PDB file of N, CA and C in Angstrom:
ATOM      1  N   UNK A   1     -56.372  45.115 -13.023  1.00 53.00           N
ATOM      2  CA  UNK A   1     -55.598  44.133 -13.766  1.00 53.00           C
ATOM      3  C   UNK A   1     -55.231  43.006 -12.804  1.00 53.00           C
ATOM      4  N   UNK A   2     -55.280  41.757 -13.531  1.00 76.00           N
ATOM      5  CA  UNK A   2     -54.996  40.712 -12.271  1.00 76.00           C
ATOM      6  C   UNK A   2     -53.506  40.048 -12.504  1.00 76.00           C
ATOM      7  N   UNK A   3     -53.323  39.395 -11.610  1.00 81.00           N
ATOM      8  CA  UNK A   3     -51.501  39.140 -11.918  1.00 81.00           C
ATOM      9  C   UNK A   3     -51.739  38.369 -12.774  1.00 81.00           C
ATOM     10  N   UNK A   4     -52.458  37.916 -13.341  1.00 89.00           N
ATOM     11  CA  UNK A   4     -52.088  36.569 -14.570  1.00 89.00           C
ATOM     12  C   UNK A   4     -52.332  37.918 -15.771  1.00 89.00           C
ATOM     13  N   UNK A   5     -53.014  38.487 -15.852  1.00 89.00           N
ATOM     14  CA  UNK A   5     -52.694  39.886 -17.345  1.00 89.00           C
ATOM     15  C   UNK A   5     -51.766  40.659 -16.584  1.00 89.00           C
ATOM     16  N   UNK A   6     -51.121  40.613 -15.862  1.00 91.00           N
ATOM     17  CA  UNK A   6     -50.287  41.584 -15.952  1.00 91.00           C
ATOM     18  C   UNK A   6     -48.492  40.435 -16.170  1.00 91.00           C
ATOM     19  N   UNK A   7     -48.667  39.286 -15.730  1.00 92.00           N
ATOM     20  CA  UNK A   7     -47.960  38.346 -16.088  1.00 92.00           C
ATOM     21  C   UNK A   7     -47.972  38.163 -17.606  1.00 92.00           C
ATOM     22  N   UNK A   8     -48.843  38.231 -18.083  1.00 94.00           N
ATOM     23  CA  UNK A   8     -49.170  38.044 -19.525  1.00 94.00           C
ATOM     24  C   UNK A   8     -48.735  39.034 -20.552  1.00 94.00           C
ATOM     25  N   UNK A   9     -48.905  40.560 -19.917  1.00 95.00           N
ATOM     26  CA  UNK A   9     -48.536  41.513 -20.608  1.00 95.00           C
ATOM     27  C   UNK A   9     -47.205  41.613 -20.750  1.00 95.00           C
ATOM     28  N   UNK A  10     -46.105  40.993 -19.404  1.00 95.00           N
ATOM     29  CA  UNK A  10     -44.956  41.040 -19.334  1.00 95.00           C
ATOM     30  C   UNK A  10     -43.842  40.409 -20.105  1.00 95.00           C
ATOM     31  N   UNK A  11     -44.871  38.961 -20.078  1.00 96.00           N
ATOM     32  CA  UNK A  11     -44.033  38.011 -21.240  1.00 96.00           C
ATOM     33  C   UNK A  11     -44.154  38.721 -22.539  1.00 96.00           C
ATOM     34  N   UNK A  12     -45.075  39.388 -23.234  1.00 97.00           N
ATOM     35  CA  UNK A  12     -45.486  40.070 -24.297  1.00 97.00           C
ATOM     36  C   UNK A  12     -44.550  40.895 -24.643  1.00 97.00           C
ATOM     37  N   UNK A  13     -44.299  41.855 -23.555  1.00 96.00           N
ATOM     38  CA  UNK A  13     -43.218  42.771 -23.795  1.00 96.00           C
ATOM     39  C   UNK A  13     -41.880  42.429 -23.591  1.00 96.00           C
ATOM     40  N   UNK A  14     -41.590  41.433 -23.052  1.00 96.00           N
ATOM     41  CA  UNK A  14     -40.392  40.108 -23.493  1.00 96.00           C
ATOM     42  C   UNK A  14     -39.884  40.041 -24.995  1.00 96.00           C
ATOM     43  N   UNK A  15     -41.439  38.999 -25.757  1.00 97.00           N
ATOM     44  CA  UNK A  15     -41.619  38.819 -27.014  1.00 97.00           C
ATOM     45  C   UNK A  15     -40.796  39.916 -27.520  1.00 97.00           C
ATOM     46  N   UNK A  16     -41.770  41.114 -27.652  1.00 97.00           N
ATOM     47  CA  UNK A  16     -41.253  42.281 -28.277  1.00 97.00           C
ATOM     48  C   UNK A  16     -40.473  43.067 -27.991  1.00 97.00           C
ATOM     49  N   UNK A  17     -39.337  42.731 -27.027  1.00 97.00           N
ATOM     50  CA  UNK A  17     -37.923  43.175 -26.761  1.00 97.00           C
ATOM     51  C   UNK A  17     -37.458  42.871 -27.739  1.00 97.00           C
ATOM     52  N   UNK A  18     -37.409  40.898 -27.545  1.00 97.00           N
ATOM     53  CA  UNK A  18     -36.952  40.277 -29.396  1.00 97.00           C
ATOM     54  C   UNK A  18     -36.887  40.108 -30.192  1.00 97.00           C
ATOM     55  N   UNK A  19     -38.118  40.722 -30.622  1.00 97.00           N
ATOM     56  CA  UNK A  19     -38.593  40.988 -31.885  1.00 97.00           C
ATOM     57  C   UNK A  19     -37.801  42.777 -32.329  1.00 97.00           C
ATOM     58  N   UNK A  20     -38.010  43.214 -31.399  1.00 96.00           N
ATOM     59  CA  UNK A  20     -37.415  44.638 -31.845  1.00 96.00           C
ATOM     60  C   UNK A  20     -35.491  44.472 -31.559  1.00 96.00           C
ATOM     61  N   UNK A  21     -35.194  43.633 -31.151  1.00 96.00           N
ATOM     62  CA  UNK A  21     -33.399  43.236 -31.341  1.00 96.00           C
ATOM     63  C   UNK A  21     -33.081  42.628 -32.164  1.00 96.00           C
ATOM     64  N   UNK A  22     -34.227  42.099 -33.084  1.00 97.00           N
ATOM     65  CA  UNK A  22     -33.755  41.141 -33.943  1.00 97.00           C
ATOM     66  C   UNK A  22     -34.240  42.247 -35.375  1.00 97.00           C
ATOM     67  N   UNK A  23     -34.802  43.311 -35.441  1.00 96.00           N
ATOM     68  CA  UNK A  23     -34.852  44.071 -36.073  1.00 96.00           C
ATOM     69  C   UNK A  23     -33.947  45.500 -36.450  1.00 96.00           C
ATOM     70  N   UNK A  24     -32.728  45.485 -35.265  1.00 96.00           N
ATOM     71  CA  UNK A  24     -32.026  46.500 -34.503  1.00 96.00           C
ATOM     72  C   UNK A  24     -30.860  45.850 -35.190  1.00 96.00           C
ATOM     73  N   UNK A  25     -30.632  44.314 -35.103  1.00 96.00           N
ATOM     74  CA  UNK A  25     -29.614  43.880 -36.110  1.00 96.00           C
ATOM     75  C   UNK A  25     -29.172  44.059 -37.684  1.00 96.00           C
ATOM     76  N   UNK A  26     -30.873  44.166 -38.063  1.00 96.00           N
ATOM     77  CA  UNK A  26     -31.151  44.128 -39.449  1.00 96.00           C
ATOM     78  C   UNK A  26     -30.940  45.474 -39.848  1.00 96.00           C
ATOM     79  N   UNK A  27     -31.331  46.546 -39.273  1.00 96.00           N
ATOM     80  CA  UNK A  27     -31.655  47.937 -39.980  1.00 96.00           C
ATOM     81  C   UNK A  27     -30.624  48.588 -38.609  1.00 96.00           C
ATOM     82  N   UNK A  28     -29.826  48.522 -38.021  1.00 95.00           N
ATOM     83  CA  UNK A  28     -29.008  48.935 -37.330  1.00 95.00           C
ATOM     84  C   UNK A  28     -29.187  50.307 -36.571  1.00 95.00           C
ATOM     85  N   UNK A  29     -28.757  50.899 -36.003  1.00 95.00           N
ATOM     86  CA  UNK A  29     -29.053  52.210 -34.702  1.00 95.00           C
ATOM     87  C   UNK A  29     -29.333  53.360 -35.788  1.00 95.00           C
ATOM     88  N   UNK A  30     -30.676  53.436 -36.247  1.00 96.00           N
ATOM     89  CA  UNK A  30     -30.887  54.609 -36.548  1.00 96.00           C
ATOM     90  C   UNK A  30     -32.235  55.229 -36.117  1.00 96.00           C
ATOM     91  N   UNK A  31     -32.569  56.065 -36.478  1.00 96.00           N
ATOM     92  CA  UNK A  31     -33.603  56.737 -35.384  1.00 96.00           C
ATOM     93  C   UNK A  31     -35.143  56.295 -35.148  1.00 96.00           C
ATOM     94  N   UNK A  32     -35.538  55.516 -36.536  1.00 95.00           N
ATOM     95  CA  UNK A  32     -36.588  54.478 -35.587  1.00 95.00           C
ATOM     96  C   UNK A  32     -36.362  54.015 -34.718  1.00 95.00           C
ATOM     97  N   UNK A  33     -35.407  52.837 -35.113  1.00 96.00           N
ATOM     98  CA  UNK A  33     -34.838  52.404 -33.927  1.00 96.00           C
ATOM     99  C   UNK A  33     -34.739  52.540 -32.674  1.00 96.00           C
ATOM    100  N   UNK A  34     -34.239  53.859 -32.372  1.00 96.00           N
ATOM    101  CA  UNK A  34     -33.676  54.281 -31.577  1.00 96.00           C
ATOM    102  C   UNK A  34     -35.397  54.357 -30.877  1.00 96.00           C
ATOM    103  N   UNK A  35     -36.071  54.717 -31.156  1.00 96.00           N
ATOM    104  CA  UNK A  35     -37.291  55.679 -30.986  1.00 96.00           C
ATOM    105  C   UNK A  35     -38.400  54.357 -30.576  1.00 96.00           C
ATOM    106  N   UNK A  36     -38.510  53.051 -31.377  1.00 96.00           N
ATOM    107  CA  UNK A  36     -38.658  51.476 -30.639  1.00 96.00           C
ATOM    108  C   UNK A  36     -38.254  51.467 -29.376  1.00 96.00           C
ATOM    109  N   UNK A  37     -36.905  51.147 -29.246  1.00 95.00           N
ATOM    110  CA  UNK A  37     -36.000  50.902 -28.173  1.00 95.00           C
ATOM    111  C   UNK A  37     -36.462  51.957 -27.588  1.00 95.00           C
ATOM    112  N   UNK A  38     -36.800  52.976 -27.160  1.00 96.00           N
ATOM    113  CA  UNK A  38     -37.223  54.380 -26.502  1.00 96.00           C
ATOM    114  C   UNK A  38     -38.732  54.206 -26.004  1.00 96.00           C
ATOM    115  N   UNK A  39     -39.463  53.706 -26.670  1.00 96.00           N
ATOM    116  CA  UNK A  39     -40.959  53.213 -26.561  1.00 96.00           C
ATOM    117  C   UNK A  39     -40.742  52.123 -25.535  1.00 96.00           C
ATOM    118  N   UNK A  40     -40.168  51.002 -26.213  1.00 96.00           N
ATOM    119  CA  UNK A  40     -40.056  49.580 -25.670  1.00 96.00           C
ATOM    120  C   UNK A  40     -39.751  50.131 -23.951  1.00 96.00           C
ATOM    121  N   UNK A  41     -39.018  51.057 -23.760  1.00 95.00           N
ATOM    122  CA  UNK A  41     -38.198  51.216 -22.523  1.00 95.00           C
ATOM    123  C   UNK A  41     -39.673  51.136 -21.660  1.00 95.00           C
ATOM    124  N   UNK A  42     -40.521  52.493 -21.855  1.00 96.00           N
ATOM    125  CA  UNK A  42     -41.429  53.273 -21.701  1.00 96.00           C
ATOM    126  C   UNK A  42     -42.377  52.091 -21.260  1.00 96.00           C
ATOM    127  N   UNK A  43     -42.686  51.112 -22.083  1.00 96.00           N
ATOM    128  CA  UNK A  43     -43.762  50.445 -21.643  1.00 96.00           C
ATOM    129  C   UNK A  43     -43.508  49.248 -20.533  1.00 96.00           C
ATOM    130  N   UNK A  44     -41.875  48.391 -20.625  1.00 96.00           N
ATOM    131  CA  UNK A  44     -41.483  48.087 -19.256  1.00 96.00           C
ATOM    132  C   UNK A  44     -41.914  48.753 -18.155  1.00 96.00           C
ATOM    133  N   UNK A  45     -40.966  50.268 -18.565  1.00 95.00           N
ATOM    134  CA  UNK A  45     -40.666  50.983 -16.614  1.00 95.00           C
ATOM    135  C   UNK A  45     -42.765  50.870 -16.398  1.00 95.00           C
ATOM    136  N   UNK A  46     -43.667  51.199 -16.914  1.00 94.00           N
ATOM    137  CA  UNK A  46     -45.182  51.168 -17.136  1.00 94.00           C
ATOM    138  C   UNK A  46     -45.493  49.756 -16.411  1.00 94.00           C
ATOM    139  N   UNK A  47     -45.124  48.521 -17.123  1.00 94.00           N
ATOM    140  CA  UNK A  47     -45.299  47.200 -16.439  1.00 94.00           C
ATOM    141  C   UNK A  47     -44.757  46.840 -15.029  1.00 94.00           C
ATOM    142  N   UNK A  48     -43.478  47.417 -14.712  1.00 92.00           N
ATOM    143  CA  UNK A  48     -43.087  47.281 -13.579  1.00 92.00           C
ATOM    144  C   UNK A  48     -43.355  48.063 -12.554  1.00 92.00           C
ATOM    145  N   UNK A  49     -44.166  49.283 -12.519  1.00 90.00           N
ATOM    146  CA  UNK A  49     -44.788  50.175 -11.688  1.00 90.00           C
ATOM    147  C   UNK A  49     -46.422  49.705 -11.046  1.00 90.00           C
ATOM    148  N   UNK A  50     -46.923  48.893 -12.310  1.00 88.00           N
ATOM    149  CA  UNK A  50     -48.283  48.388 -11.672  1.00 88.00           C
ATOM    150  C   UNK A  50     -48.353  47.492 -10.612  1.00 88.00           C
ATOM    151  N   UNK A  51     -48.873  47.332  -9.380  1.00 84.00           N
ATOM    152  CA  UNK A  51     -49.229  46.473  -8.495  1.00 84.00           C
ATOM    153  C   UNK A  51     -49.465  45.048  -9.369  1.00 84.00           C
ATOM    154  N   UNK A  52     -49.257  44.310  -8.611  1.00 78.00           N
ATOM    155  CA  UNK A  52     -49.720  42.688  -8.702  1.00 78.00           C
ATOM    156  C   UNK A  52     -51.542  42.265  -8.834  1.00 78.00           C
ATOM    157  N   UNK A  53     -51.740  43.265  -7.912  1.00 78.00           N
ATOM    158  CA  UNK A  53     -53.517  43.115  -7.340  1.00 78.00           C
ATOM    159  C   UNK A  53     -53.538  45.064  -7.590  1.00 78.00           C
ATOM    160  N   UNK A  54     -55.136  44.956  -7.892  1.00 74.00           N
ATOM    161  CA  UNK A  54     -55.788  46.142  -8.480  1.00 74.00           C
ATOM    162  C   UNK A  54     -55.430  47.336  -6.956  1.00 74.00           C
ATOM    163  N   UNK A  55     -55.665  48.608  -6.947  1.00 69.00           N
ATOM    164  CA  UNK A  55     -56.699  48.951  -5.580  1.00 69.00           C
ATOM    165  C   UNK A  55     -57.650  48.395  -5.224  1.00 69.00           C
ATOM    166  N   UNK A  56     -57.765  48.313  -3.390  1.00 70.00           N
ATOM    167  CA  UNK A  56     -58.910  48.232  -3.869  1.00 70.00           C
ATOM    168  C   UNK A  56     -60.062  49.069  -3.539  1.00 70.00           C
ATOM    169  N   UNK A  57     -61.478  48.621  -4.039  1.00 63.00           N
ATOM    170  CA  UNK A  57     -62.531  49.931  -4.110  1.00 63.00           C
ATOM    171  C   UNK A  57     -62.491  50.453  -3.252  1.00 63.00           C
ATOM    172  N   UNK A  58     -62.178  50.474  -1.847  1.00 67.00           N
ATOM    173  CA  UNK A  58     -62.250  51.531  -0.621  1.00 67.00           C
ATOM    174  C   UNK A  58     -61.330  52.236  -1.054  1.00 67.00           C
ATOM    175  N   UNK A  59     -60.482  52.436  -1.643  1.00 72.00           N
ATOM    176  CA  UNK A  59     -59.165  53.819  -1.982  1.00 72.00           C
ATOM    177  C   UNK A  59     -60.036  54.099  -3.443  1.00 72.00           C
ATOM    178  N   UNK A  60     -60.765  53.725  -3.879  1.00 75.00           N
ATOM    179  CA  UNK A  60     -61.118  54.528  -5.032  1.00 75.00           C
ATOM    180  C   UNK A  60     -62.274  55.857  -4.855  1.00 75.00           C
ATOM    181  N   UNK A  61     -62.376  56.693  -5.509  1.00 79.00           N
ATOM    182  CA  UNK A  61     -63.165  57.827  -5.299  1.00 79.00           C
ATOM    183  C   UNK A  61     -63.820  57.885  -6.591  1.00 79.00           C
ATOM    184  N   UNK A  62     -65.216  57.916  -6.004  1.00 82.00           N
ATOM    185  CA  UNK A  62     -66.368  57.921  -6.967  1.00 82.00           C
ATOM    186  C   UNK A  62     -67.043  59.288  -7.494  1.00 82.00           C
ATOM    187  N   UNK A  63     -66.635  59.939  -8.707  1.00 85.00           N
ATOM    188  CA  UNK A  63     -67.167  61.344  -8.936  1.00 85.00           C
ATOM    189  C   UNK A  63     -68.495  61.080  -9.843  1.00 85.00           C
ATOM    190  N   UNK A  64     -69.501  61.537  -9.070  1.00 86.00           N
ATOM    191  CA  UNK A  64     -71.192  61.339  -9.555  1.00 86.00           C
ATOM    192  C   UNK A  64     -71.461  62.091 -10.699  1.00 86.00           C
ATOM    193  N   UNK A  65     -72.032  61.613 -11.685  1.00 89.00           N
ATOM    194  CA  UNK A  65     -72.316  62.632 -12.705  1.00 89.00           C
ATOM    195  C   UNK A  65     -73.375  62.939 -12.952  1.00 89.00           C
ATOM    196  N   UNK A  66     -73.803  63.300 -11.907  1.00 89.00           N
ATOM    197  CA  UNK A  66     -75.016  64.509 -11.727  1.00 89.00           C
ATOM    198  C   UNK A  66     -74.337  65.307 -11.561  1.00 89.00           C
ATOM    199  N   UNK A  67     -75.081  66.449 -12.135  1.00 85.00           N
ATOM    200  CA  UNK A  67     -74.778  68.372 -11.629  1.00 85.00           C
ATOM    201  C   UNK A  67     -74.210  68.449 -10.766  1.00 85.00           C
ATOM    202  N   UNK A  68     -73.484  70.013 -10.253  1.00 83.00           N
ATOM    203  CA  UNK A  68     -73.382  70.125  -9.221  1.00 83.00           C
ATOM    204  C   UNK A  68     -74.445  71.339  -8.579  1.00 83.00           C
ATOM    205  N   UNK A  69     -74.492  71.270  -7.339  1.00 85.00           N
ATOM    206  CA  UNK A  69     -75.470  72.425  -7.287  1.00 85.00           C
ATOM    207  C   UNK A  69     -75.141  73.663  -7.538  1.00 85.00           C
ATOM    208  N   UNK A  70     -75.783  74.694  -8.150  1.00 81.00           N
ATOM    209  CA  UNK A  70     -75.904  75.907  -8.344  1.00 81.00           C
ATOM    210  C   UNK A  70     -74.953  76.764  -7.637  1.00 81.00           C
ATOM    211  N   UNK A  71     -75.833  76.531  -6.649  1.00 85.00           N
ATOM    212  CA  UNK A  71     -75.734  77.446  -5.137  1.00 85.00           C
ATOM    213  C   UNK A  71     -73.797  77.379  -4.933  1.00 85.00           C
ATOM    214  N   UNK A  72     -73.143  76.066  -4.907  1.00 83.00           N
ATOM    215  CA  UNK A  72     -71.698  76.179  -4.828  1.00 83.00           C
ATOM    216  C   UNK A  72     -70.991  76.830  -5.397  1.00 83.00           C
ATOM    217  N   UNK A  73     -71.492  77.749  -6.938  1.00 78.00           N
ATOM    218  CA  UNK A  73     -70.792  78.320  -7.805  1.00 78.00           C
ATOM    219  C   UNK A  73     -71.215  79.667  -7.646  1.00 78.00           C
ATOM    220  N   UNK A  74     -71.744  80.478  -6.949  1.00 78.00           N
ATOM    221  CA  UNK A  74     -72.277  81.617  -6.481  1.00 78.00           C
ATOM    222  C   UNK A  74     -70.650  82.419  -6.569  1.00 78.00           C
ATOM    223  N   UNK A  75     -70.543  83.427  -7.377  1.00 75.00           N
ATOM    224  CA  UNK A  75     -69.687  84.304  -7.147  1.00 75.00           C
ATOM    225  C   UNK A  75     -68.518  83.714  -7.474  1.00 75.00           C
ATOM    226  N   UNK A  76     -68.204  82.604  -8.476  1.00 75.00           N
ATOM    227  CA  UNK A  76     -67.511  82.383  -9.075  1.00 75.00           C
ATOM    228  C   UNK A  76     -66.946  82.815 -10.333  1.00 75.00           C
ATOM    229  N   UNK A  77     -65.859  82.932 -11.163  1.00 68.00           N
ATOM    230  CA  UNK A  77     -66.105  83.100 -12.778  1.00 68.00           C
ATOM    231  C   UNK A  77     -66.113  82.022 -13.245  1.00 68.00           C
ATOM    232  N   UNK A  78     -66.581  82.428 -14.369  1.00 65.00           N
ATOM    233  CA  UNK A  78     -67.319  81.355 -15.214  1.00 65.00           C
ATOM    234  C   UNK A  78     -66.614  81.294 -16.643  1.00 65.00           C
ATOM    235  N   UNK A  79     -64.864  80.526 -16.342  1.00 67.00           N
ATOM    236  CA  UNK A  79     -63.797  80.857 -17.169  1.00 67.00           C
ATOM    237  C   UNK A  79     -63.938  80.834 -18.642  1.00 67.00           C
ATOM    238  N   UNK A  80     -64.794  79.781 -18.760  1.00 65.00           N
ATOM    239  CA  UNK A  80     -64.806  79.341 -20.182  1.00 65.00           C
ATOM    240  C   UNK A  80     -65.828  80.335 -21.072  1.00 65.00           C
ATOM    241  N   UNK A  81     -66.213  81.263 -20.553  1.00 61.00           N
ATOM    242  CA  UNK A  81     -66.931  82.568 -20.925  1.00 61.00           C
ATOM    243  C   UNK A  81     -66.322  84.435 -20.908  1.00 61.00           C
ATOM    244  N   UNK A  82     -64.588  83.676 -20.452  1.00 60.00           N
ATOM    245  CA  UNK A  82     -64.249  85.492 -21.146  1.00 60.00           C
ATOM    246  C   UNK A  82     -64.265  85.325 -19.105  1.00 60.00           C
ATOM    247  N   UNK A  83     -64.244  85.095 -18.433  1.00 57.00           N
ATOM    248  CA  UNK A  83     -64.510  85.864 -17.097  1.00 57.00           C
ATOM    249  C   UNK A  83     -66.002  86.434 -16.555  1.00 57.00           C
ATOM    250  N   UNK A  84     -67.171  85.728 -17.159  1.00 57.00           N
ATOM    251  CA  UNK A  84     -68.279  86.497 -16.472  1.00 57.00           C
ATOM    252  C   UNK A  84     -68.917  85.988 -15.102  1.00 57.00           C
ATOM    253  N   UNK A  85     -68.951  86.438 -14.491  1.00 57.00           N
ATOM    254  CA  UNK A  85     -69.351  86.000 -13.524  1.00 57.00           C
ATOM    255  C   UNK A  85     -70.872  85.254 -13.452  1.00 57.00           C
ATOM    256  N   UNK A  86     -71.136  84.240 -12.422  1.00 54.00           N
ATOM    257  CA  UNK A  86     -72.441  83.724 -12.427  1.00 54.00           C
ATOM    258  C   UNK A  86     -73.229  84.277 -11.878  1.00 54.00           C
ATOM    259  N   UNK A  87     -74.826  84.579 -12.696  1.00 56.00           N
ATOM    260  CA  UNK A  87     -75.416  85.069 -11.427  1.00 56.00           C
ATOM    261  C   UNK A  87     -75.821  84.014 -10.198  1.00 56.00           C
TER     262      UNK A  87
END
């Protein structure tokens, strides 16, 4: 995410602070409400935890989706089968 979408997302969730206070007036503290305002929280503390700038690719870890070999699972169980072991 780059700081201008994540700038962007922020004003957004601005918007829809006000939009959900100006709805909080109308239909007053009851458990939608409450449950908005509970969401709304959720997706701030979310916006304010992300970095400015992404990682970058040297801290990321690349899992290949090829097989794995055989040979590594030797004498393992094979959970999703009850416990049988591999030959």
């Amino acid at each position: 995410m780059t700081a201008d979408a994540l700038t962007a997302a922020r004003r957004k969730a601005t918007e829809l602070r006000r939009a959900i206070q100006s709805l909080h007036r109308i239909h007053g503290d009851t458990p939608p409400m409450r449950r908005l305002m509970s969401d709304l929280g959720w997706i701030e503390s979310g916006l304010g935890e992300l970095p400015a700038t992404p990682r970058a690719a040297a801290d990321r870890v690349l899992v290949p989706d090829t097989p794995y070999a055989r040979e590594m699972w030797h004498g393992a169980d094979d959970e999703g089968l009850g416990g049988r072991r591999l030959p």
